[in-house]
Coordinates of C-alpha atoms in Angstrom, one line a residue:
M165 CA -0.2 0.1 0.0
T166 CA 1.4 3.4 -0.7
D167 CA 1.0 6.9 -2.2
T168 CA 3.3 5.8 -4.7
P169 CA 3.5 3.4 -7.3
D170 CA 5.8 1.2 -5.8
S171 CA 4.4 -0.2 -2.3
P172 CA 3.3 -3.9 -1.6
Q173 CA 2.2 -3.1 1.5
G174 CA -0.8 -1.3 0.2
A175 CA -4.4 -2.1 -0.6
N176 CA -6.5 -0.3 -2.6
G177 CA -10.3 -0.1 -3.4
A178 CA -12.6 0.0 -6.1
D179 CA -13.1 3.1 -8.3
T180 CA -16.0 1.2 -10.6
A181 CA -18.7 -1.3 -10.7
G182 CA -17.6 -4.2 -13.3
G183 CA -19.9 -4.9 -15.9
T184 CA -21.7 -1.6 -16.1
R185 CA -21.7 0.8 -19.3
A186 CA -21.6 4.1 -18.7
G187 CA -24.9 5.8 -18.6
S188 CA -27.0 2.2 -18.4
A189 CA -28.2 0.4 -15.5
P190 CA -26.4 -1.9 -14.2
S191 CA -26.6 -5.9 -14.3
R192 CA -27.8 -7.4 -11.5
R193 CA -24.7 -9.6 -11.8
S194 CA -22.2 -6.5 -11.9
L195 CA -24.2 -5.4 -8.4
I196 CA -23.6 -8.7 -6.9
G197 CA -20.3 -9.1 -8.1
W198 CA -17.9 -11.1 -5.7
G199 CA -18.3 -10.8 -2.3
G200 CA -21.0 -8.3 -2.5
A201 CA -18.6 -5.6 -4.2
G202 CA -21.2 -4.2 -6.3
L203 CA -23.6 -3.8 -3.4
A204 CA -21.1 -1.5 -1.3
L205 CA -20.3 0.6 -4.3
G206 CA -23.8 1.2 -4.7
A207 CA -24.2 2.1 -1.5
A208 CA -21.1 4.7 -1.4
A209 CA -23.0 5.8 -4.5
A210 CA -25.9 7.0 -2.7
G211 CA -23.8 9.0 0.0
G212 CA -24.9 12.6 -1.3
A213 CA -22.9 15.5 -2.6
V214 CA -21.4 16.3 0.8
A215 CA -19.3 13.4 0.6
M216 CA -18.6 13.8 -3.0
T217 CA -17.4 17.4 -2.5
R218 CA -14.9 15.9 0.4
A219 CA -13.8 12.5 -1.4
G220 CA -13.8 13.5 -4.9
N221 CA -15.8 11.8 -7.8
D222 CA -14.3 8.0 -7.7
V223 CA -15.0 6.9 -10.8
D224 CA -12.8 6.4 -13.3
P225 CA -13.4 7.7 -16.8
V226 CA -12.3 4.4 -18.1
G227 CA -15.8 3.2 -17.4
A228 CA -17.4 4.2 -20.3
D229 CA -15.3 1.6 -22.4
T230 CA -16.2 -1.2 -20.2
G231 CA -17.9 -3.2 -23.0
A232 CA -15.0 -2.7 -25.3
A233 CA -12.5 -5.2 -26.4
V234 CA -8.6 -4.3 -25.5
P235 CA -6.1 -5.7 -28.6
F236 CA -4.1 -9.0 -27.9
H237 CA -1.4 -8.3 -30.0
G238 CA 1.5 -5.7 -29.8
P239 CA 5.0 -5.6 -28.4
H240 CA 4.1 -5.8 -24.6
Q241 CA 1.3 -8.2 -23.1
A242 CA -1.7 -6.3 -22.6
G243 CA -3.1 -6.5 -19.0
I244 CA 0.2 -4.5 -17.4
A245 CA 0.4 -1.0 -18.6
T246 CA -3.3 -1.5 -19.5
A247 CA -6.1 0.7 -17.9
V248 CA -7.0 -1.6 -15.1
Q249 CA -10.1 -3.1 -14.7
D250 CA -12.3 -3.8 -11.9
R251 CA -12.1 -7.3 -11.6
L252 CA -9.5 -10.0 -11.4
H253 CA -9.1 -13.8 -12.0
F254 CA -5.5 -15.0 -10.7
A255 CA -4.4 -18.6 -11.1
A256 CA -0.8 -20.5 -10.6
F257 CA -0.1 -23.4 -12.4
D258 CA 2.2 -26.6 -12.0
V259 CA 3.2 -28.3 -15.1
K260 CA 2.6 -31.6 -15.5
T261 CA 4.1 -32.9 -18.7
D262 CA 7.5 -33.4 -19.5
D263 CA 7.3 -33.7 -22.8
R264 CA 8.4 -30.1 -24.0
A265 CA 6.5 -30.3 -27.8
E266 CA 3.6 -31.2 -26.0
F267 CA 4.1 -28.1 -23.7
V268 CA 5.0 -25.5 -26.2
Q269 CA 1.7 -27.2 -28.3
L270 CA -0.4 -25.9 -25.2
L271 CA 1.1 -22.6 -25.5
K272 CA 0.1 -22.0 -29.2
D273 CA -3.5 -23.7 -27.9
W274 CA -3.5 -21.3 -25.0
T275 CA -2.6 -18.1 -27.4
Q276 CA -5.5 -18.7 -30.2
A277 CA -8.0 -19.2 -27.1
A278 CA -6.9 -15.8 -25.6
A279 CA -7.0 -14.0 -28.7
R280 CA -10.6 -15.1 -29.7
M281 CA -11.7 -14.6 -25.5
T282 CA -10.3 -10.9 -25.4
A283 CA -12.2 -9.5 -28.8
G284 CA -15.2 -11.4 -27.4
H285 CA -15.4 -14.6 -29.2
T286 CA -15.9 -18.3 -27.9
V287 CA -13.2 -20.7 -27.8
G288 CA -12.6 -22.8 -30.9
E289 CA -16.5 -24.1 -32.7
G290 CA -18.1 -22.5 -29.6
A291 CA -20.3 -23.7 -26.6
Y292 CA -23.1 -25.6 -29.0
G293 CA -23.9 -26.9 -32.3
G294 CA -21.4 -29.5 -32.5
L295 CA -21.3 -33.1 -32.2
A296 CA -23.5 -34.1 -29.6
E297 CA -21.7 -37.0 -28.5
A298 CA -18.4 -34.7 -27.8
P299 CA -18.1 -31.9 -25.2
P300 CA -17.8 -28.4 -26.7
D301 CA -14.8 -26.4 -27.2
D302 CA -15.9 -23.5 -25.2
T303 CA -17.6 -24.1 -21.5
G304 CA -20.4 -21.1 -22.9
E305 CA -21.0 -19.0 -19.7
A306 CA -19.7 -16.3 -21.3
L307 CA -22.5 -16.5 -24.5
G308 CA -23.8 -13.0 -25.1
L309 CA -21.5 -11.0 -22.8
K310 CA -19.5 -8.3 -24.0
P311 CA -15.6 -8.5 -23.8
S312 CA -15.4 -6.4 -21.4
R313 CA -11.9 -5.3 -21.7
L314 CA -11.0 -8.6 -20.7
T315 CA -6.7 -9.1 -21.0
L316 CA -5.0 -12.3 -20.4
T317 CA -1.3 -12.0 -19.2
I318 CA 0.9 -15.1 -19.0
G319 CA 4.3 -15.5 -16.8
F320 CA 6.8 -18.0 -16.1
G321 CA 7.6 -19.1 -12.4
P322 CA 11.3 -19.3 -11.9
S323 CA 10.6 -23.7 -11.7
L324 CA 9.3 -23.7 -14.9
F325 CA 13.4 -23.2 -15.9
A326 CA 13.9 -26.6 -13.9
K327 CA 11.9 -28.0 -17.0
F328 CA 12.7 -28.7 -20.6
G329 CA 16.0 -27.6 -20.5
L330 CA 15.7 -24.0 -19.5
A331 CA 18.0 -23.4 -16.6
D332 CA 20.6 -21.2 -19.2
R333 CA 17.1 -19.1 -20.2
R334 CA 16.5 -18.5 -16.5
P335 CA 16.9 -15.0 -16.3
E336 CA 19.3 -13.1 -13.4
A337 CA 16.4 -10.9 -12.7
L338 CA 13.9 -13.4 -12.2
V339 CA 15.5 -14.5 -8.4
D340 CA 13.7 -16.5 -5.4
L341 CA 12.1 -13.5 -2.9
P342 CA 14.3 -13.8 0.5
P343 CA 12.0 -14.5 3.5
F344 CA 10.9 -10.9 4.8
P345 CA 10.0 -10.2 8.6
G346 CA 6.4 -11.0 9.1
D347 CA 6.0 -13.3 6.5
N348 CA 3.5 -16.1 6.9
L349 CA 3.5 -17.7 3.6
D350 CA 1.3 -20.7 3.2
K351 CA 3.0 -22.7 0.6
A352 CA 0.0 -24.2 -0.8
R353 CA -0.9 -20.9 -2.1
S354 CA 2.5 -19.6 -3.3
D355 CA 4.8 -20.0 -6.5
G356 CA 4.0 -22.1 -9.2
D357 CA 5.5 -23.1 -12.8
L358 CA 3.5 -20.1 -15.1
C359 CA 0.6 -18.0 -13.9
I360 CA -2.3 -16.7 -16.3
Q361 CA -3.9 -13.4 -14.8
A362 CA -7.4 -12.8 -15.9
C363 CA -8.4 -8.8 -15.7
A364 CA -11.9 -7.7 -16.7
D365 CA -14.9 -5.6 -15.8
D366 CA -17.1 -8.4 -15.5
P367 CA -16.4 -11.2 -13.7
Q368 CA -17.8 -13.7 -15.2
V369 CA -15.8 -12.9 -18.0
A370 CA -12.7 -13.0 -15.9
V371 CA -13.6 -16.4 -14.5
H372 CA -15.1 -17.8 -17.5
A373 CA -11.1 -17.2 -19.3
I374 CA -9.6 -19.0 -16.6
R375 CA -11.6 -22.0 -16.5
N376 CA -11.3 -22.5 -20.6
L377 CA -7.3 -22.5 -20.3
A378 CA -7.2 -24.9 -17.7
R379 CA -9.7 -27.0 -19.6
I380 CA -7.3 -26.5 -22.8
G381 CA -4.6 -27.2 -20.5
F382 CA -6.1 -30.6 -18.4
G383 CA -3.6 -33.0 -18.4
K384 CA -0.3 -31.4 -19.2
V385 CA -0.7 -28.4 -16.3
A386 CA -2.6 -28.1 -13.3
I387 CA -4.0 -25.0 -11.3
R388 CA -1.8 -24.7 -8.6
W389 CA -3.6 -22.1 -6.7
S390 CA -5.9 -18.9 -7.5
Q391 CA -7.5 -15.7 -6.1
L392 CA -10.5 -13.8 -7.1
G393 CA -10.4 -10.1 -6.6
F394 CA -12.6 -7.0 -6.9
G395 CA -12.3 -3.2 -6.6
K396 CA -9.1 -2.5 -8.3
T397 CA -6.3 -1.2 -5.7
S398 CA -4.7 1.4 -8.6
S399 CA -4.9 3.4 -11.7
T400 CA -2.5 3.2 -14.6
T401 CA -5.1 5.8 -16.1
P402 CA -4.0 9.8 -16.1
D403 CA -5.8 11.8 -14.3
A404 CA -8.2 9.1 -13.1
Q405 CA -9.0 9.2 -9.5
T406 CA -7.2 7.0 -6.9
P407 CA -9.1 4.0 -5.8
R408 CA -9.4 3.4 -2.0
N409 CA -8.3 0.6 -0.6
L410 CA -10.3 -2.0 2.1
M411 CA -8.9 0.2 4.8
G412 CA -10.8 3.1 3.4
F413 CA -7.8 4.8 2.3
K414 CA -6.5 6.1 -1.3
D415 CA -3.1 4.6 -2.0
G416 CA -0.6 4.1 -5.1
T417 CA -0.9 7.8 -6.5
R418 CA 1.7 8.4 -8.3
N419 CA 1.6 4.7 -10.2
I420 CA 2.9 5.3 -13.6
A421 CA 0.5 5.7 -16.0
G422 CA -0.4 3.9 -19.4
T423 CA 0.6 6.9 -21.4
E424 CA 4.0 7.4 -19.6
T425 CA 6.7 5.4 -22.4
A426 CA 9.3 7.3 -20.7
R427 CA 8.9 5.7 -16.8
L428 CA 7.6 2.8 -18.4
D429 CA 10.9 2.0 -20.3
K430 CA 12.9 3.3 -17.1
F431 CA 10.8 1.2 -14.7
V432 CA 8.8 -1.8 -16.1
W433 CA 9.9 -3.2 -19.9
A434 CA 12.9 -5.5 -19.5
D435 CA 15.3 -4.4 -22.2
K436 CA 18.3 -6.1 -23.7
K437 CA 20.5 -3.5 -22.6
D438 CA 20.4 -5.1 -18.9
N439 CA 23.3 -7.4 -19.6
D440 CA 21.8 -10.7 -19.0
A441 CA 22.8 -13.0 -21.3
G442 CA 19.7 -15.5 -20.2
A443 CA 17.3 -13.1 -20.8
A444 CA 17.5 -11.5 -24.3
W445 CA 14.1 -13.2 -24.7
M446 CA 12.8 -11.1 -22.0
T447 CA 13.1 -8.0 -24.1
G448 CA 9.8 -6.4 -23.9
G449 CA 8.8 -8.2 -21.2
S450 CA 8.5 -7.4 -17.3
Y451 CA 8.4 -9.2 -14.4
L452 CA 5.7 -9.8 -12.1
V453 CA 5.4 -9.6 -7.6
A454 CA 2.6 -11.5 -6.6
R455 CA 1.7 -11.5 -3.1
R456 CA -1.9 -12.2 -1.1
I457 CA -1.7 -9.7 1.9
R458 CA -4.3 -10.1 4.7
M459 CA -5.2 -7.3 6.6
N460 CA -6.3 -7.7 10.1
I461 CA -9.8 -5.6 9.5
E462 CA -11.3 -5.7 12.7
T463 CA -8.6 -4.7 14.5
W464 CA -8.1 -1.4 12.1
D465 CA -11.7 -0.8 12.7
R466 CA -11.4 -0.2 16.2
T467 CA -8.4 2.2 15.7
S468 CA -9.0 6.0 16.3
L469 CA -9.4 8.4 13.0
Q470 CA -6.0 10.0 14.0
E471 CA -3.7 6.9 14.2
Q472 CA -5.2 5.8 10.7
E473 CA -4.1 8.8 9.2
D474 CA -0.7 8.6 10.9
V475 CA -0.2 5.3 9.9
F476 CA -0.8 6.4 6.1
G477 CA 0.6 9.7 6.3
R478 CA -2.7 11.1 5.0
D479 CA -5.8 12.5 5.3
K480 CA -8.5 10.4 5.1
G481 CA -11.1 12.2 3.5
E482 CA -9.3 13.9 0.5
G483 CA -6.3 11.6 0.9
A484 CA -3.9 14.5 0.7
P485 CA -0.5 13.9 2.6
V486 CA -0.1 15.1 5.8
G487 CA 0.1 19.5 5.7
K488 CA -1.3 19.6 2.3
A489 CA -4.8 20.4 0.8
K490 CA -5.0 17.9 -2.3
E491 CA -4.3 14.6 -3.0
H492 CA -1.5 15.2 -5.6
D493 CA 0.5 18.0 -3.8
K494 CA 3.5 17.4 -3.2
P495 CA 4.2 15.6 0.4
F496 CA 6.7 16.7 2.6
L497 CA 7.8 13.5 4.1
K498 CA 9.5 14.9 7.5
A499 CA 6.1 16.0 8.2
M500 CA 5.1 12.3 8.5
K501 CA 5.8 10.2 11.8
P502 CA 8.9 8.4 10.6
D503 CA 7.2 4.9 10.1
A504 CA 4.4 6.6 8.2
H505 CA 3.6 4.2 5.1
V506 CA 3.5 6.9 2.5
R507 CA 7.3 8.3 3.9
L508 CA 8.6 4.9 3.9
A509 CA 7.5 3.7 0.3
H510 CA 8.2 7.0 -1.5
P511 CA 10.7 6.8 -4.1
D512 CA 12.3 9.9 -2.8
S513 CA 12.8 7.5 0.2
N514 CA 14.1 4.5 -1.6
G515 CA 16.3 6.0 -4.1
G516 CA 13.7 6.5 -6.7
I517 CA 12.4 2.4 -6.8
T518 CA 9.4 2.6 -9.0
I519 CA 7.0 -0.4 -10.0
L520 CA 3.7 -0.6 -11.6
R521 CA 0.9 -1.6 -9.3
R522 CA -2.2 -3.0 -10.5
G523 CA -3.7 -4.8 -7.4
Y524 CA -7.3 -6.0 -6.1
S525 CA -9.2 -6.2 -3.0
F526 CA -10.3 -9.3 -2.1
T527 CA -13.0 -11.2 0.7
D528 CA -13.0 -14.7 0.9
G529 CA -15.3 -15.4 3.5
T530 CA -14.3 -15.9 7.2
D531 CA -11.2 -17.5 8.6
G532 CA -13.2 -19.9 11.4
L533 CA -12.7 -17.4 14.4
G534 CA -15.2 -14.8 13.0
R535 CA -12.6 -12.8 11.5
L536 CA -12.7 -11.5 7.9
E537 CA -10.6 -13.4 5.0
A538 CA -10.1 -9.9 3.5
G539 CA -7.2 -7.7 2.4
L540 CA -4.8 -7.0 -1.0
F541 CA -3.8 -9.6 -4.0
F542 CA -1.0 -6.9 -4.7
L543 CA 0.1 -7.1 -8.4
A544 CA 3.3 -5.2 -9.4
Y545 CA 5.4 -5.5 -12.4
M546 CA 9.1 -4.2 -12.5
R547 CA 11.9 -4.2 -15.0
D548 CA 14.3 -6.0 -12.3
V549 CA 12.7 -8.1 -9.2
R550 CA 16.4 -7.1 -7.4
H551 CA 16.0 -3.6 -8.0
G552 CA 12.2 -3.1 -7.1
F553 CA 10.4 -5.3 -5.0
I554 CA 12.7 -6.9 -2.6
P555 CA 14.5 -3.6 -1.3
L556 CA 11.7 -2.2 -1.1
Q557 CA 9.9 -4.6 0.7
R558 CA 12.9 -5.1 3.2
K559 CA 12.4 -1.4 4.1
L560 CA 8.7 -1.8 4.9
S561 CA 8.7 -5.2 6.8
A562 CA 11.1 -3.7 9.0
S563 CA 9.8 -0.3 10.1
D564 CA 6.5 0.1 8.1
A565 CA 3.5 1.4 11.1
L566 CA 1.0 -1.0 8.8
N567 CA 2.6 -3.9 9.6
E568 CA 0.2 -4.3 13.1
Y569 CA -2.5 -4.7 10.6
I570 CA -1.4 -6.5 7.6
Q571 CA 0.6 -9.7 7.0
H572 CA 1.7 -11.5 3.7
V573 CA 0.5 -14.5 3.6
S574 CA 1.6 -16.3 0.3
S575 CA 3.8 -15.5 -2.7
A576 CA 5.3 -15.8 -6.1
V577 CA 7.2 -14.5 -8.8
F578 CA 7.1 -14.8 -12.8
A579 CA 8.8 -13.8 -15.7
V580 CA 6.3 -12.3 -17.9
P581 CA 7.8 -12.3 -21.5
P582 CA 7.1 -9.5 -24.1
G583 CA 3.7 -9.8 -26.3
V584 CA 2.4 -11.5 -29.1
R585 CA 3.0 -9.9 -32.0
D586 CA 0.6 -11.1 -34.5
K587 CA -1.5 -14.3 -35.7
D588 CA 1.8 -15.9 -36.1
D589 CA 3.5 -15.4 -32.8
W590 CA 2.3 -17.3 -29.9
W591 CA 2.7 -17.0 -25.7
G592 CA 6.3 -17.8 -25.1
R593 CA 7.7 -17.8 -28.2
T594 CA 11.0 -16.1 -27.6
L595 CA 12.0 -18.5 -24.9
F596 CA 11.0 -21.7 -26.6
S597 CA 11.7 -21.4 -30.2
K598 CA 15.6 -21.4 -31.1
E599 CA 14.9 -19.4 -34.3
A600 CA 13.8 -16.6 -31.9

């Protein structure tokens, strides 16, 4: 959680309800969403003009395009610098085949299916009309739904490079994350040979995408763990209102925008000039850190407003840094408490470290003790994990006041290859193809 694009501690909340076109009535599904998120947003919208004056209009203008399709082909994978959608289904997979050719064919099949689904089409021959004796190519639950800005992004975990003779192609930047103070990681919900990130403005569209890719991969890969998310916790859209996290604070004020090509080149996209012989295939790609961060909601909700604001270093209403009037006013870090989250996470406190965040809030029922199982599913992209997440998290985990209210409970890191350039290209070609 952070005032900056950098903090892995943070947890931001929703701007818009998913699956709703501007100027139209929301669907029942978009209102219900996951964990009642849409209902909460509806209640917030009814707060009246006084609240709007105090907190600003939290509606992201990108919401007007929620039914649109995001181009699948390009030099970078969609779902990184793309305007952040409102819903997430993230899945990590273990590879079950040891046949390289079979796995490469799966990547090609996945690419073809992903291109169709992101354009709003069914997989293969569709969900009906084929042979009655055979299962259909598509599971069918997204029939009639718009593309909803669906993006599908693939990443390769460190463990994949122990397979298929890829050891010498593992990038130096794809390091195993070290243990951090306060971590309580569930190994069953961490790591993975590869991942798929599905983001959309309709939860059913995102779930449909992961379900169909898992179905295509049956016998060759298996889902290791997955996470649903609602309410984007950061924005990559210039001038959009900063989302709020489940603690009620705006966070990620200075996140990298998708239009800031110079910052993306400097902090997000891997480059052949990075002097890593094993990572030439990563040019145009990025590195992803995924962390599930549990919030101690009940403790936070009993904390005084003054202490909450001291913990973040921001005003809860406007989101302004301590001593300032507006959210985007330049913060005076020394006016904040030494352990304030914004002060510790700010690039000026970390030698300029900057990462691109696009995480989501989550609620997964209760923990069996009457407490909400809720928090932030932190997703951040960067040019090099060694110079991005690791030094930043070491600092935050050591002294951030927010640590009293959160705990990191799962973790994974992935190398996200460059984009699929045209209809003849496929996910992972630069890694697996000798010609590439």
